[in-house]
Tab-separated table of C-alpha atoms in Angstrom:
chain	number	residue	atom	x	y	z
A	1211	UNK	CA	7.719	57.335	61.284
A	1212	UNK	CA	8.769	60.079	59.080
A	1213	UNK	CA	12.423	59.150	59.638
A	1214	UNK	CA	11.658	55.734	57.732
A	1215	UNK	CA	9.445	57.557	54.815
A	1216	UNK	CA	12.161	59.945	54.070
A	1217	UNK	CA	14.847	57.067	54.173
A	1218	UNK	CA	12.409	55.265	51.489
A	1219	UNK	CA	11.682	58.377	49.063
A	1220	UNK	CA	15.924	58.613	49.645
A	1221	UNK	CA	16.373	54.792	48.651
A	1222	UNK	CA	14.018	55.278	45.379
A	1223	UNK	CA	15.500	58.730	44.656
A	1224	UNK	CA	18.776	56.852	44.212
A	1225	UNK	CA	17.280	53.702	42.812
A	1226	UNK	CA	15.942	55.909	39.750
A	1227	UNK	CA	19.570	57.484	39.472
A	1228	UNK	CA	21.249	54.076	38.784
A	1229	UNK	CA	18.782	52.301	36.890
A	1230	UNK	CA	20.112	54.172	33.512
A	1231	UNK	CA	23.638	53.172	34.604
A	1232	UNK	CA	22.537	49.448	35.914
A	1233	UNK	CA	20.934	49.286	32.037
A	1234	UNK	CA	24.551	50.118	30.161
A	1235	UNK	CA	26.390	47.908	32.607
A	1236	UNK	CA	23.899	44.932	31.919
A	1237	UNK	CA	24.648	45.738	28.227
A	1238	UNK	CA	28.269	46.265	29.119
A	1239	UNK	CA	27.955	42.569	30.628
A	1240	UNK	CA	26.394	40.835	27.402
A	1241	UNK	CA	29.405	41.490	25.138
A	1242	UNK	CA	31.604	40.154	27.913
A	1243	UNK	CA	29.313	36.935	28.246
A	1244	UNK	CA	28.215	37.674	31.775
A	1245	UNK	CA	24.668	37.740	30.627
A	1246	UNK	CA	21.583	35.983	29.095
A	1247	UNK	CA	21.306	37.097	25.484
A	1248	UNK	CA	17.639	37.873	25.499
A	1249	UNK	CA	16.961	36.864	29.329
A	1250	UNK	CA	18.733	40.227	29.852
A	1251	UNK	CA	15.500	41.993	29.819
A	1252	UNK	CA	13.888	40.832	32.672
A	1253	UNK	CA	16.397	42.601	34.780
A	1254	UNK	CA	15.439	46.062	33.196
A	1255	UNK	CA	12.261	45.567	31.546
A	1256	UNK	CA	8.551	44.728	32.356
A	1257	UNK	CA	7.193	41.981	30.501
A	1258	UNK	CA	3.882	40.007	30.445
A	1259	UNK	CA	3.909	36.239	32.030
A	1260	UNK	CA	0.599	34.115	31.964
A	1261	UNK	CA	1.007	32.405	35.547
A	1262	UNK	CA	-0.101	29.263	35.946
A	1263	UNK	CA	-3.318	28.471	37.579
A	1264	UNK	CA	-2.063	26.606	41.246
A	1265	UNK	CA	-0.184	26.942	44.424
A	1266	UNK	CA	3.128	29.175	43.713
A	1267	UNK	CA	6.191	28.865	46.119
A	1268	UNK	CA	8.688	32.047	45.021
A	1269	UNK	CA	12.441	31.102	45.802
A	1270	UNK	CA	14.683	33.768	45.097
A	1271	UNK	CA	19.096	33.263	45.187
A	1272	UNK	CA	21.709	35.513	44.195
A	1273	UNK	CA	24.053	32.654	42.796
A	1274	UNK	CA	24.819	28.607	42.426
A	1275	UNK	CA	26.107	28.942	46.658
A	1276	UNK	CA	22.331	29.950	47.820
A	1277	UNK	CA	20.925	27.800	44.656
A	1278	UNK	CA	22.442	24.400	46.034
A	1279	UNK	CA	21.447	25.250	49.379
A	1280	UNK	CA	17.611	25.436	48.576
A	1281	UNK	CA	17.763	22.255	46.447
A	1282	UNK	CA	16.086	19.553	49.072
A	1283	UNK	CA	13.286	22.098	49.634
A	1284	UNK	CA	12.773	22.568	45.828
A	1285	UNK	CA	12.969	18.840	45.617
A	1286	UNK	CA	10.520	17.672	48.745
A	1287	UNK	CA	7.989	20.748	47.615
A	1288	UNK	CA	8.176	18.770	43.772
A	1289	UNK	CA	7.149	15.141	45.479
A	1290	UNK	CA	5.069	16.689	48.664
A	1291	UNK	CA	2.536	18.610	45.909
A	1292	UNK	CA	1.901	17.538	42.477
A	1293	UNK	CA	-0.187	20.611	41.783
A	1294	UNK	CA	1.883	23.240	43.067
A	1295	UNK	CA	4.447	25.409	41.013
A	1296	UNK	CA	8.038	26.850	41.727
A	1297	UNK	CA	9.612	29.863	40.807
A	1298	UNK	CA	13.176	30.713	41.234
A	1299	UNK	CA	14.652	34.197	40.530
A	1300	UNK	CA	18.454	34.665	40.268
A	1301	UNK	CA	20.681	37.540	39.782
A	1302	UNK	CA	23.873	35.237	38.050
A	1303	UNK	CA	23.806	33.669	34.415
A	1304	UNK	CA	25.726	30.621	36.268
A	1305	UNK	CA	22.866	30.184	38.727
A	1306	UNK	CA	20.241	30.304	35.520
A	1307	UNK	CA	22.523	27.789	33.378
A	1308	UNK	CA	22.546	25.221	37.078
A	1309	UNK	CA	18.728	25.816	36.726
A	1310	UNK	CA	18.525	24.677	33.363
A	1311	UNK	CA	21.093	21.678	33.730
A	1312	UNK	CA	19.095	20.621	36.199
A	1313	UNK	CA	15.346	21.072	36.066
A	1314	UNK	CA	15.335	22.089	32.067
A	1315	UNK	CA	12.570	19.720	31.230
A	1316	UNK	CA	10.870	20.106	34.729
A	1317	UNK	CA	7.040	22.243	33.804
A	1318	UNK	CA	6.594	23.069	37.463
A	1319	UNK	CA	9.421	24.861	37.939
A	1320	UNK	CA	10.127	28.676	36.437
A	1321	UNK	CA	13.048	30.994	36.062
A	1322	UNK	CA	13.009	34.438	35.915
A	1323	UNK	CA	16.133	37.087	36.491
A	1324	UNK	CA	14.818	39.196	39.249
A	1325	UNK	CA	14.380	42.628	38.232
A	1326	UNK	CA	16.241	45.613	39.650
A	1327	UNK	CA	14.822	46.788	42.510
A	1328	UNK	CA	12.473	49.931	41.118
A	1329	UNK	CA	8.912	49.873	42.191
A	1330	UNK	CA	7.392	49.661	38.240
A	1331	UNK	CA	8.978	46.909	37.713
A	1332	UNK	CA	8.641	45.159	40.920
A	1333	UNK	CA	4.551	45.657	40.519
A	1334	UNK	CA	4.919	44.277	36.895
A	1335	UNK	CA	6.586	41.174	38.625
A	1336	UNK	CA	3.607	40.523	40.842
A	1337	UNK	CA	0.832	41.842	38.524
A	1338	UNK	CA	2.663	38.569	37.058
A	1339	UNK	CA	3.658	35.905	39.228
A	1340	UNK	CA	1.358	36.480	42.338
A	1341	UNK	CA	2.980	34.245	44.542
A	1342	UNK	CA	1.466	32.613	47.084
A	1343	UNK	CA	4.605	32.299	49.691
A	1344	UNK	CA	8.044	33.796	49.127
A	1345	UNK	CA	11.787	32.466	50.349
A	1346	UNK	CA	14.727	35.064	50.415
A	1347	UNK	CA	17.949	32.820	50.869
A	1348	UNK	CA	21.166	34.063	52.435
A	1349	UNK	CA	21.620	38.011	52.641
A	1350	UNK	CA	19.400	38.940	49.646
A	1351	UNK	CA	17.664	41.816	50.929
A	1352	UNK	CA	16.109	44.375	48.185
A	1353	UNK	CA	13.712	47.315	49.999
A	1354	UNK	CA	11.167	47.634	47.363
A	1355	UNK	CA	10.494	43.666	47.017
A	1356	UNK	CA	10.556	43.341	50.484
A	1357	UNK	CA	8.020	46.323	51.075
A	1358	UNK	CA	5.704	44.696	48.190
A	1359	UNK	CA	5.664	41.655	49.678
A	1360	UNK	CA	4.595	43.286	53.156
A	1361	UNK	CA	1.693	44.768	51.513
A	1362	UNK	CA	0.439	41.913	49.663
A	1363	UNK	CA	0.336	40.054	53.345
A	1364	UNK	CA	2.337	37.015	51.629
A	1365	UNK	CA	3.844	34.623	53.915
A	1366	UNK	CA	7.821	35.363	53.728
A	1367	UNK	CA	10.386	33.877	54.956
A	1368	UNK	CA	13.893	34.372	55.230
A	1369	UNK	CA	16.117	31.265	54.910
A	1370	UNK	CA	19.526	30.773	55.992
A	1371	UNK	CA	19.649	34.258	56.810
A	1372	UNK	CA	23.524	35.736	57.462
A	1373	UNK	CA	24.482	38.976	58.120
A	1374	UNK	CA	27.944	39.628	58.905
A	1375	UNK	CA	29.200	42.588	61.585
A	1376	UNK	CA	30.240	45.071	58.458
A	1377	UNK	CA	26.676	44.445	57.459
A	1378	UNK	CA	25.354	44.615	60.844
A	1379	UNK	CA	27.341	47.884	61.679
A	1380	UNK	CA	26.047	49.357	57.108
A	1381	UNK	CA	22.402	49.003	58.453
A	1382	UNK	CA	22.861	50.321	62.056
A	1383	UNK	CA	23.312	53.327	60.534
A	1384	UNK	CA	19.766	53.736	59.073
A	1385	UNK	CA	18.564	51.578	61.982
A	1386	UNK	CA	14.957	52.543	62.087
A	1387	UNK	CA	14.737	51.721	57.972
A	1388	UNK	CA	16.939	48.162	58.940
A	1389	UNK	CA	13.856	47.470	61.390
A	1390	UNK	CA	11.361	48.481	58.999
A	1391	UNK	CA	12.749	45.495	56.256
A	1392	UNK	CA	13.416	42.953	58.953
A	1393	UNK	CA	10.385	43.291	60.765
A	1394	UNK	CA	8.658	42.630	57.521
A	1395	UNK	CA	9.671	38.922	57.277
A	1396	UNK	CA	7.394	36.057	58.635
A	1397	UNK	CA	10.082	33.876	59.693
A	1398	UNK	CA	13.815	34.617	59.372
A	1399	UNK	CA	15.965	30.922	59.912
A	1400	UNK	CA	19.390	32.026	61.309
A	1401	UNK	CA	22.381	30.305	59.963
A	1402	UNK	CA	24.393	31.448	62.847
A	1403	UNK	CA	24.092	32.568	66.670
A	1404	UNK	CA	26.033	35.858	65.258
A	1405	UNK	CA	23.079	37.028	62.318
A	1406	UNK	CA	20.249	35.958	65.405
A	1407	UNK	CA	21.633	38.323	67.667
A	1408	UNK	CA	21.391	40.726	64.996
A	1409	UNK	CA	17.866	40.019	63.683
A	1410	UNK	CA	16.602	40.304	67.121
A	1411	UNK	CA	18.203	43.870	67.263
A	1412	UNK	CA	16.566	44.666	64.115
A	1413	UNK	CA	13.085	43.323	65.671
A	1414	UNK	CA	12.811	40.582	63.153
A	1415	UNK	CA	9.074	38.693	64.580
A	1416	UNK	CA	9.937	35.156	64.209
A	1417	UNK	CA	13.360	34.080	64.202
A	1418	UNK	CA	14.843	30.412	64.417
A	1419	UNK	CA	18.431	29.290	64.813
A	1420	UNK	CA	19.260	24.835	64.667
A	1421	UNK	CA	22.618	25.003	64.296
């Protein structure tokens, strides 16, 4: 509708706004020690990967919380497929440093910060990675990824997907652009009755809620 194209040219109006001020802060953040040294630029910057040639699974986690939680999938994908490859994108240097602890030595498995959310550099992300099926864990919910995705027809899923009432009652507000993000997700796996109820009022297709 045009309600939801003129809440998307509003979203990237004000995604080009802050991405000179989301640059400093990053900056700001390396002489504090809050970020990757030269990792940095993946948040801001395009850059040219050569993906390898196989199966990609795309996890992406804000922080070490949503990190831990994906773990046993990471680890039964590893065993289940010796040809396929992982990619996890993070948004916290503590989540990259767990990443590195744990699977530094590990060839199938990638890291990459995930870019701010601005549609040159999301394209320059899958010009790179081209994944084959994608994961969003928690409440991680970025418009412009999420809209990509929905193009490219990739299988996505949302995993251990929580949305609190403040959330709930932020995205009622804009509820027709709310639909238009959680309708794009293949399968959304509730982690409480609460966030299903929500989902389903959001008109997310598949959703699934074990307890």
């Amino acid at each position: 509708s045009s309600l939801i194209i003129m809440l998307k040219v509003l979203y990237n109006f004000l995604i080009k706004i802050f991405y000179l001020p989301y640059c400093v802060i990053i900056l700001i953040r390396i002489f504090f020690g809050k970020e990757h040294k030269l990792k940095f630029k993946e948040k801001i910057l395009p850059k040219k990967i050569n993906r390898p040639n196989g199966f990609l699974f795309w996890f992406h986690v804000a922080s070490i919380g949503e990190l831990n939680s994906i773990l046993p999938i990471v680890e039964f994908f590893l065993k289940k497929n010796i040809k396929s490859y992982i990619l996890i994108t993070t948004i916290t240097l503590s989540s990259y440093n767990q990443i590195q602890k744990k699977y530094g030595n590990e060839k199938r498995i990638f890291h990459q910060f995930l870019p701010y959310d601005i549609n040159f550099l999301v394209n320059n992300f899958f010009e790179n990675w081209k994944p084959d099926i994608v994961s969003f864990v928690d409440s991680e919910i970025w418009p412009n990824f999420i809209f990509k995705i929905k193009d490219e027809k990739i299988p996505f899923l949302l995993l251990n997907a929580r949305l609190t009432k403040k959330t709930f009652t932020r995205w009622k507000v804009v509820k027709s652009f709310a639909q238009s993000i959680f309708s794009s997700f293949s399968l959304a796996i509730s982690s409480n009755k609460e966030t299903t109820d929500y989902l389903n009022y959001f008109n997310t297709k598949q959703i699934k809620y074990f307890g």
